[in-house]
Amino acid sequence: MTKFDLNLIAAQNSPKLPTEPFVARHLIDGRWCDSQDGAVFERHSPAHGVLVTRAAKAGEAETEQAIAAARKAFDDGRWSDVSGKDRATLLLKVADLIDENRERIALLETLENGKPITQAEAEIEGAADLWRYAAALARTMHGDSHNSLGKDMLGVVLKEPIGVASIITPWNFPFLIVSQKLPFALAAGCTAVVKPSELTPATTVILGELLVEAGLPAGVVNIVLGYGVPVGAMMTTHSQVDMVSFTGSTAVGKAITASCAQTLKKVSLELGGKNPQVIFPDADIDSAIDAIVFGIYFNAGECCNSGSRIIVHQDIAEEVTKKVVELSTKVPFGDPLHPDTKVGAIISPEHQEKIHGYVQSAIDAGAQASIGGGALEIEGLPGQFYGPTVLSGVTSDMPVAREEVFGPVLSVIKFRTLEEAIALVNNIEYGLSAGVWSENVHTCLEFARRAKAGTVWTNTWMDGFAEMPFGGFKESGAGRELGHYGLEEYLEVKTVQMRIGRTRSPWVQ
Ligand code: NAD
């Protein structure tokens, strides 16, 4: 393999590095509290190795209290009885507070996760927009009426909040993902117990502070810090929880579905992806190349929507691979606190090893690394970084082509016909998103219809809007977030049938 000069950004010795950790506590029934047994866990920055957060570590006692608080707050109507107008007013206030605190939230997001600071800021800005959108839904949500059931009957379909929602989130976009769930749950009138990932608890705690500041009644949102077991597991099995909204790995999603089956809770799942971009010979190649590079390196590839496999027509495969490699060398990898950095650190040493395992197994099976294939050393930073990696000669049966690598590793697969491309896109367990690059509208439309994926992009990648629903087919999930569908997840449907007049004929004569 040729040795490439990469665009690496050395350590900044930034004054933004903390000298004291952020102290994170549970929010239960409106009070900030430590765990009864005093247990804590710590999070060090994956890029700099500094202590960022010391968090209370919940056990069963705190989880039980949080669920009980959410249950009581739901059942006594302190939030579900509030009008849509007043709920919206509060959600808008939270959005304003998020904007006011953007820098502080973004810094903690970067320090805990390792993502570039500019991207963290954009994420927090996007999250505020979701709170505003949910506020609009709180005011406009409604059921249906049926006025054609006959002269003596009126039917009304009510939408009611489902109750207590358990919200469990991952580490890759902690603030954005909680904002894809919580404001929608609140708009619906639900109460919630929220558990952020143990790797990124801080920004969810700040969100809790903002909710208190905005005047949300105590107990409506409870935050419990800790691990999947026991906290997450209890949140999915407890009889007092009505639904679970989970974003994370497919393996944990399946375990949660099995847990929820015991009490028949509703479960909404946003899981993994192995998302293809298909490039036809008539595509605007330069735009496609930029989107491929963005798709695979954004958030260091630790992204459910990562465009981790490209399916390229064989006539242009060599040219596309060469251009992707060239552009990869220009992407700034390095210190997440530098404003020019586009790719930061990998979340943990274990995850770095997992990424490398996929690359190594692909190479052992006959693939070639056109660039990358190993760890990156960044001057002055002790944390783990993985180099931009493009694997050619990948076949669709290799684990790197079928499973979620969750790193900056692109697999290049070739196709000859549209039929073959569609088969490669669909012949996989995942179905989160897919993209097509072609100047022919018929090719794009046929692709959009036949791709088995919750989102299809044509001549673009990873655009997203609060208005547009997001979720996966097959093992990428169940249910949808965003758009009005995102609100529906938190609503029960109740049918009310009302007789007009004494017209009912008696059953017993
Ligand atoms: P993960 O499944 O390991 O953990 C996610 C959350 O679940 C964490 O809060 C964790 O503590 C908790 N958890 C773990 N075990 C649990 C259990 N038994 N019961 C209840 N909760 C449990 O996922 P992760 O590594 O944090 O995140 C990466 C994964 O998330 C990737 O697979 C990625 O594709 C997926 N993801 C999906 C989307 C989407 O919208 N589809 C978005 C972002 C991330």
XYZ file of C-alpha atoms and ligand atoms in Angstrom:
553
model
C 0.000 0.000 0.000
C 1.249 3.517 -0.810
C 2.114 5.643 2.214
C 0.016 8.791 2.288
C 0.546 12.143 3.967
C -2.542 12.795 6.039
C -3.960 16.064 7.340
C -3.324 15.654 11.070
C -4.049 18.268 13.729
C -1.800 18.110 16.781
C -2.827 18.768 20.397
C -3.794 22.350 21.169
C -3.067 22.516 24.913
C -6.434 24.197 25.012
C -7.510 26.264 28.026
C -10.863 24.521 27.549
C -9.521 21.293 29.030
C -11.106 20.892 32.471
C -9.077 21.023 35.656
C -12.050 19.829 37.713
C -14.537 17.181 36.559
C -18.169 17.953 35.866
C -20.139 16.430 38.739
C -23.226 14.610 37.499
C -26.071 13.539 39.789
C -29.405 11.839 39.268
C -32.497 14.001 38.897
C -35.298 12.244 40.751
C -38.629 13.863 41.555
C -37.157 17.325 41.033
C -34.149 16.797 43.322
C -30.517 16.277 42.407
C -29.148 13.332 44.324
C -26.230 10.950 44.701
C -26.678 7.205 44.883
C -27.624 5.792 48.277
C -24.426 3.753 48.420
C -22.306 6.678 47.186
C -21.204 4.770 44.065
C -19.755 6.841 41.204
C -18.223 6.251 37.798
C -15.846 8.445 35.811
C -15.456 9.434 32.197
C -12.109 10.479 30.758
C -11.800 12.309 27.449
C -11.070 9.725 24.726
C -8.742 12.191 22.971
C -6.927 13.886 25.868
C -7.212 11.343 28.655
C -8.313 13.999 31.176
C -11.026 13.375 33.742
C -14.171 15.047 32.375
C -17.061 13.747 34.458
C -17.631 12.070 37.794
C -21.167 10.710 37.865
C -23.355 9.112 40.479
C -23.820 5.451 39.599
C -27.355 4.249 40.085
C -28.418 0.872 41.359
C -31.871 -0.610 41.662
C -32.889 1.768 44.482
C -32.412 4.961 42.418
C -34.008 3.418 39.336
C -37.020 2.358 41.384
C -37.367 5.871 42.854
C -37.117 7.497 39.437
C -39.766 5.216 37.949
C -42.044 5.792 40.954
C -41.623 9.576 40.582
C -42.446 9.464 36.868
C -45.464 7.239 37.550
C -46.847 9.554 40.218
C -46.248 12.628 38.081
C -48.103 11.044 35.205
C -51.004 9.692 37.213
C -51.751 12.933 39.079
C -51.948 14.854 35.796
C -49.426 17.554 36.685
C -48.145 17.405 33.105
C -50.671 15.390 31.094
C -53.459 17.799 32.121
C -51.473 20.864 31.032
C -52.765 22.367 27.773
C -50.848 21.953 24.535
C -50.285 25.694 24.541
C -48.597 25.630 27.951
C -46.570 22.532 27.124
C -45.396 24.266 23.965
C -44.426 27.385 25.905
C -42.206 25.314 28.167
C -40.598 23.397 25.297
C -39.815 26.688 23.544
C -38.216 27.991 26.713
C -36.033 24.883 26.892
C -34.998 25.461 23.263
C -33.943 29.017 24.110
C -31.989 27.789 27.139
C -30.236 25.184 24.979
C -29.194 27.964 22.596
C -27.947 30.095 25.501
C -25.912 27.157 26.841
C -24.709 25.866 23.489
C -21.016 26.380 24.097
C -21.035 24.738 27.507
C -23.030 21.736 26.313
C -20.932 21.345 23.147
C -17.679 21.403 25.109
C -18.814 18.577 27.398
C -20.128 16.632 24.416
C -16.726 16.948 22.748
C -14.790 16.092 25.882
C -16.837 13.007 26.697
C -17.291 11.729 23.160
C -14.146 12.870 21.321
C -16.040 14.488 18.443
C -14.884 17.803 16.919
C -16.085 20.885 18.746
C -17.629 22.515 15.649
C -19.721 19.401 15.035
C -20.790 19.271 18.677
C -21.937 22.896 18.402
C -23.934 22.110 15.262
C -25.467 19.124 17.048
C -26.634 21.247 19.977
C -28.059 23.831 17.586
C -29.937 21.060 15.767
C -31.207 19.698 19.073
C -32.705 23.089 20.015
C -34.570 23.009 16.710
C -36.114 19.662 17.680
C -37.446 21.160 20.933
C -39.019 23.976 18.878
C -40.530 21.541 16.403
C -41.958 19.403 19.214
C -43.488 22.576 20.683
C -45.340 23.065 17.405
C -46.615 19.481 17.595
C -47.807 19.980 21.183
C -50.178 22.671 19.934
C -51.321 21.069 16.725
C -51.778 17.442 17.792
C -55.307 16.144 17.484
C -57.297 12.995 16.968
C -60.063 12.296 14.431
C -63.797 12.540 14.309
C -66.225 10.275 12.435
C -69.465 11.928 11.497
C -70.635 9.327 8.970
C -71.409 6.427 11.255
C -75.158 6.984 11.000
C -77.668 9.531 12.225
C -77.470 8.421 15.866
C -73.736 7.966 16.268
C -70.704 10.194 16.557
C -67.239 8.692 16.780
C -64.200 10.459 18.180
C -60.641 9.175 18.177
C -58.682 10.648 21.056
C -54.908 10.740 21.229
C -53.727 10.330 24.804
C -50.230 10.275 26.246
C -49.119 6.686 26.685
C -47.839 7.283 30.225
C -44.345 6.751 31.620
C -41.670 6.477 28.923
C -38.239 4.961 29.543
C -35.737 6.730 27.321
C -32.374 5.014 26.841
C -29.713 6.653 24.695
C -26.253 5.823 23.238
C -22.956 7.695 23.304
C -22.517 8.782 19.712
C -24.891 11.793 19.633
C -25.971 12.016 23.271
C -27.658 15.421 23.220
C -29.204 15.109 19.771
C -30.659 11.672 20.399
C -32.233 12.548 23.744
C -33.720 15.532 21.892
C -35.188 13.218 19.246
C -37.167 11.572 22.032
C -37.777 13.662 25.135
C -39.449 16.784 23.676
C -41.782 14.534 21.667
C -42.659 12.539 24.804
C -43.276 15.803 26.678
C -45.302 17.290 23.822
C -47.519 14.200 24.021
C -47.994 14.681 27.774
C -45.890 11.726 28.939
C -43.528 11.645 31.874
C -40.107 10.071 31.513
C -37.154 8.309 33.034
C -34.029 9.017 31.004
C -30.778 7.051 31.041
C -27.870 8.378 28.992
C -24.949 6.143 28.050
C -22.443 5.579 30.831
C -19.805 6.977 28.455
C -21.544 10.326 27.939
C -23.757 11.288 30.883
C -22.903 14.996 31.279
C -24.941 16.728 28.597
C -28.148 14.916 29.547
C -27.599 16.187 33.100
C -27.248 19.733 31.758
C -30.493 19.208 29.875
C -32.048 18.277 33.229
C -30.788 21.551 34.690
C -32.386 23.458 31.817
C -35.701 21.634 32.275
C -35.722 22.627 35.954
C -34.823 26.210 35.033
C -37.626 26.306 32.470
C -40.114 25.340 35.192
C -40.985 21.752 34.323
C -42.887 20.283 37.290
C -40.894 17.931 39.534
C -41.033 14.244 38.609
C -42.025 14.800 34.985
C -38.489 14.074 33.767
C -36.192 11.954 35.899
C -32.598 11.220 34.930
C -30.806 8.144 36.201
C -27.083 7.751 35.545
C -25.557 4.332 35.248
C -25.077 1.185 33.241
C -27.291 -0.967 31.067
C -27.502 -3.429 33.926
C -29.154 -2.813 36.318
C -30.518 0.626 35.324
C -31.476 0.138 31.667
C -32.663 -3.397 32.272
C -34.981 -2.271 35.078
C -36.313 0.546 32.930
C -37.428 -2.030 30.357
C -38.906 -4.660 32.676
C -40.640 -2.541 35.324
C -44.412 -2.919 35.437
C -44.896 0.823 36.073
C -43.298 1.824 32.762
C -45.627 2.030 29.759
C -43.181 2.263 26.894
C -39.500 2.153 26.056
C -37.785 4.335 23.509
C -34.302 3.005 22.857
C -31.479 4.035 20.565
C -28.427 1.809 20.511
C -27.065 -1.419 19.164
C -29.225 -4.049 17.507
C -28.039 -6.668 20.018
C -29.251 -4.622 23.013
C -32.398 -3.652 21.064
C -33.270 -7.325 20.690
C -32.671 -7.959 24.404
C -34.907 -4.989 25.258
C -37.662 -6.238 22.964
C -37.553 -9.587 24.767
C -37.700 -7.814 28.170
C -40.594 -5.620 27.086
C -42.517 -8.670 25.908
C -42.879 -9.783 29.534
C -45.155 -6.840 30.304
C -46.174 -6.139 26.684
C -44.817 -2.598 26.790
C -44.697 -0.662 23.607
C -41.120 -0.469 22.355
C -39.623 1.921 19.871
C -36.145 1.099 18.572
C -33.536 3.046 16.619
C -30.737 0.561 15.980
C -27.716 -0.054 13.800
C -27.149 0.330 10.089
C -24.861 -0.792 7.266
C -25.798 1.917 4.880
C -24.905 1.776 1.181
C -24.344 4.568 -1.305
C -24.735 3.291 -4.877
C -22.811 5.173 -7.557
C -23.860 4.836 -11.184
C -21.522 5.802 -14.046
C -23.670 8.821 -14.983
C -23.377 10.339 -11.475
C -21.876 13.735 -10.711
C -18.744 11.968 -9.503
C -17.140 14.854 -7.625
C -20.289 15.487 -5.569
C -20.572 11.766 -4.890
C -16.933 11.560 -3.769
C -17.397 14.403 -1.292
C -20.565 12.771 0.093
C -18.825 9.392 0.368
C -15.986 10.955 2.357
C -18.445 12.876 4.543
C -20.617 9.770 4.937
C -17.818 7.581 6.234
C -15.699 9.977 8.317
C -18.391 12.159 9.923
C -18.376 11.482 13.691
C -15.392 9.145 13.015
C -17.850 6.729 11.423
C -19.489 6.258 14.842
C -22.817 7.033 13.338
C -25.878 4.860 12.747
C -26.194 6.587 9.366
C -22.571 6.058 8.442
C -22.287 5.388 4.696
C -20.003 2.483 5.435
C -20.271 0.643 2.138
C -20.231 2.039 -1.344
C -21.551 -0.014 -4.193
C -19.872 1.317 -7.324
C -20.403 0.440 -10.956
C -17.406 -1.596 -12.090
C -16.620 0.819 -14.966
C -15.901 3.654 -12.500
C -14.826 1.702 -9.427
C -11.120 2.359 -9.895
C -11.586 6.089 -10.534
C -14.000 6.478 -7.577
C -11.717 4.588 -5.189
C -8.699 6.656 -6.255
C -10.578 9.927 -5.753
C -12.006 8.841 -2.389
C -8.481 7.976 -1.239
C -7.137 11.338 -2.442
C -9.875 13.259 -0.653
C -9.436 11.138 2.489
C -5.886 12.477 2.837
C -7.253 16.024 3.048
C -9.739 15.407 5.879
C -8.368 16.938 9.099
C -8.075 14.226 11.789
C -6.878 15.160 15.257
C -7.552 17.255 18.332
C -11.336 17.604 18.711
C -10.871 21.012 20.339
C -9.268 22.554 17.236
C -11.870 24.376 15.152
C -10.524 22.893 11.880
C -10.721 19.265 12.991
C -13.326 17.196 11.177
C -12.606 13.772 12.703
C -11.746 13.305 16.365
C -11.059 10.386 18.690
C -12.588 6.918 18.857
C -14.849 6.505 21.880
C -12.788 3.861 23.754
C -9.735 1.599 23.381
C -12.067 -1.449 23.244
C -13.997 0.071 20.376
C -10.771 0.941 18.550
C -9.799 -2.751 18.815
C -13.174 -3.826 17.487
C -12.774 -1.551 14.452
C -9.303 -2.880 13.779
C -10.547 -6.466 14.115
C -12.988 -5.909 11.225
C -10.258 -4.380 9.060
C -7.809 -7.154 9.827
C -10.336 -9.890 9.100
C -11.228 -8.255 5.741
C -7.555 -8.068 4.765
C -7.025 -11.688 5.833
C -9.965 -12.622 3.590
C -8.420 -10.913 0.532
C -9.464 -7.231 0.723
C -6.830 -4.502 0.303
C -6.484 -1.287 2.293
C -6.199 1.407 -0.403
C -5.484 3.789 2.473
C -5.327 3.427 6.238
C -5.992 0.205 8.086
C -4.582 1.134 11.456
C -4.379 3.463 14.434
C -3.288 7.092 14.034
C -0.800 8.803 16.282
C -1.750 12.413 16.954
C 1.053 14.535 18.325
C 0.490 15.441 21.972
C -2.670 13.353 22.414
C -2.680 10.108 24.384
C -6.135 8.966 23.213
C -7.093 6.560 20.428
C -7.584 7.646 16.833
C -8.190 5.464 13.780
C -6.918 6.426 10.341
C -9.141 7.030 7.314
C -9.502 3.568 5.811
C -10.748 2.498 2.396
C -10.986 -1.238 1.754
C -11.118 -2.401 -1.870
C -11.806 -5.896 -3.100
C -14.468 -6.364 -0.437
C -17.043 -9.064 -1.119
C -20.563 -8.908 0.232
C -20.067 -11.952 2.463
C -17.253 -10.393 4.533
C -18.235 -9.211 8.051
C -16.829 -5.746 7.215
C -19.449 -5.479 4.446
C -22.380 -6.790 6.493
C -21.857 -5.680 10.090
C -21.677 -2.296 11.732
C -17.988 -1.366 12.106
C -18.787 2.029 13.637
C -15.467 3.509 12.604
C -13.859 5.411 9.701
C -13.719 2.302 7.508
C -15.239 2.277 4.019
C -15.898 -0.944 2.091
C -15.926 -0.700 -1.700
C -18.053 -3.280 -3.525
C -18.593 -3.404 -7.307
C -21.763 -3.968 -9.323
C -22.649 -4.317 -13.011
C -26.433 -3.869 -13.269
C -29.131 -2.029 -11.339
C -30.619 -5.408 -10.364
C -27.301 -6.465 -8.894
C -26.916 -3.156 -7.043
C -30.403 -3.426 -5.505
C -29.697 -7.008 -4.441
C -26.470 -5.900 -2.744
C -28.304 -3.051 -1.002
C -31.119 -5.260 0.285
C -29.430 -8.572 0.955
C -28.443 -7.651 4.497
C -30.065 -7.685 7.951
C -30.006 -3.894 8.341
C -32.244 -1.327 6.625
C -31.614 2.110 8.096
C -30.658 4.299 5.141
C -29.453 4.047 1.551
C -28.336 6.461 -1.145
C -28.083 6.608 -4.909
C -25.972 8.786 -7.175
C -27.164 9.164 -10.771
C -28.177 12.021 -13.062
C -31.014 9.842 -14.367
C -34.202 10.553 -12.431
C -35.648 7.163 -13.420
C -32.688 5.345 -11.881
C -33.061 7.387 -8.690
C -36.808 6.810 -8.435
C -36.549 3.088 -9.063
C -33.809 2.870 -6.460
C -35.824 4.891 -3.941
C -38.778 2.551 -4.313
C -36.855 -0.703 -4.185
C -34.292 0.023 -1.458
C -35.391 -1.578 1.812
C -34.396 1.291 4.065
C -36.168 3.788 6.303
C -34.481 6.728 4.577
C -33.345 7.022 0.963
C -31.179 9.881 -0.223
C -30.838 10.629 -3.918
C -27.785 12.672 -4.928
C -27.135 13.659 -1.329
C -26.265 11.995 1.974
C -27.319 12.407 5.600
C -29.531 15.460 5.234
C -32.117 15.472 7.994
C -35.035 17.622 9.079
C -37.222 17.742 12.169
C -40.213 17.341 9.846
C -38.981 14.130 8.193
C -39.483 10.802 9.987
C -36.416 8.723 10.761
C -36.115 5.032 11.544
C -35.183 1.667 10.202
C -36.519 -1.315 8.295
C -35.626 -4.856 9.346
C -33.044 -5.099 12.145
C -32.411 -1.347 12.088
C -35.385 -0.715 14.304
C -39.089 -0.363 14.887
C -41.121 2.830 15.013
C -40.121 6.283 13.861
C -38.674 9.440 15.352
C -39.137 13.015 14.131
C -41.978 14.384 12.071
C -45.473 13.874 13.447
C -44.684 10.130 13.484
C -42.201 10.865 16.268
C -45.036 12.207 18.399
C -47.360 9.298 17.602
C -44.906 6.913 19.280
C -45.829 8.462 22.640
C -49.586 8.477 22.083
C -52.288 5.944 22.748
C -55.356 5.904 20.529
C -58.712 5.808 22.254
C -61.974 5.264 20.438
C -65.024 7.035 21.843
C -68.435 6.138 20.353
C -71.332 8.330 21.380
C -74.988 7.626 20.789
C -77.208 10.559 20.011
C -80.672 10.150 21.498
C -82.274 7.023 23.015
C -82.007 5.079 19.770
C -80.168 1.963 20.907
C -82.282 -1.136 20.401
C -82.302 -3.290 23.557
C -80.312 -6.526 23.438
C -82.695 -8.258 25.808
C -86.348 -7.895 24.828
P -25.508 0.129 23.249
O -26.622 -0.702 22.715
O -24.321 -0.560 23.774
O -26.022 1.069 24.441
C -27.065 1.993 24.261
C -27.699 2.298 25.606
O -28.310 1.104 26.112
C -26.718 2.747 26.680
O -27.330 3.747 27.458
C -26.511 1.480 27.501
O -26.118 1.731 28.826
C -27.883 0.872 27.449
N -27.937 -0.577 27.684
C -26.956 -1.487 27.540
N -27.402 -2.711 27.870
C -28.704 -2.574 28.225
C -29.724 -3.480 28.656
N -29.495 -4.782 28.778
N -30.955 -2.987 28.905
C -31.213 -1.683 28.757
N -30.290 -0.766 28.373
C -29.050 -1.221 28.087
O -25.145 1.138 22.076
P -23.964 2.206 22.050
O -22.688 1.458 21.873
O -24.108 3.176 23.163
O -24.319 3.014 20.707
C -23.952 2.592 19.458
C -25.097 1.892 18.749
O -26.224 2.768 18.679
C -24.782 1.550 17.319
O -25.226 0.250 17.016
C -25.581 2.576 16.514
O -25.917 2.196 15.214
C -26.765 2.752 17.361
N -27.417 4.038 17.043
C -28.570 4.030 16.314
C -29.185 5.232 15.956
C -30.454 5.244 15.177
O -31.142 6.257 15.237
N -30.807 4.198 14.461
C -28.607 6.438 16.347
C -27.421 6.403 17.073
C -26.843 5.193 17.430
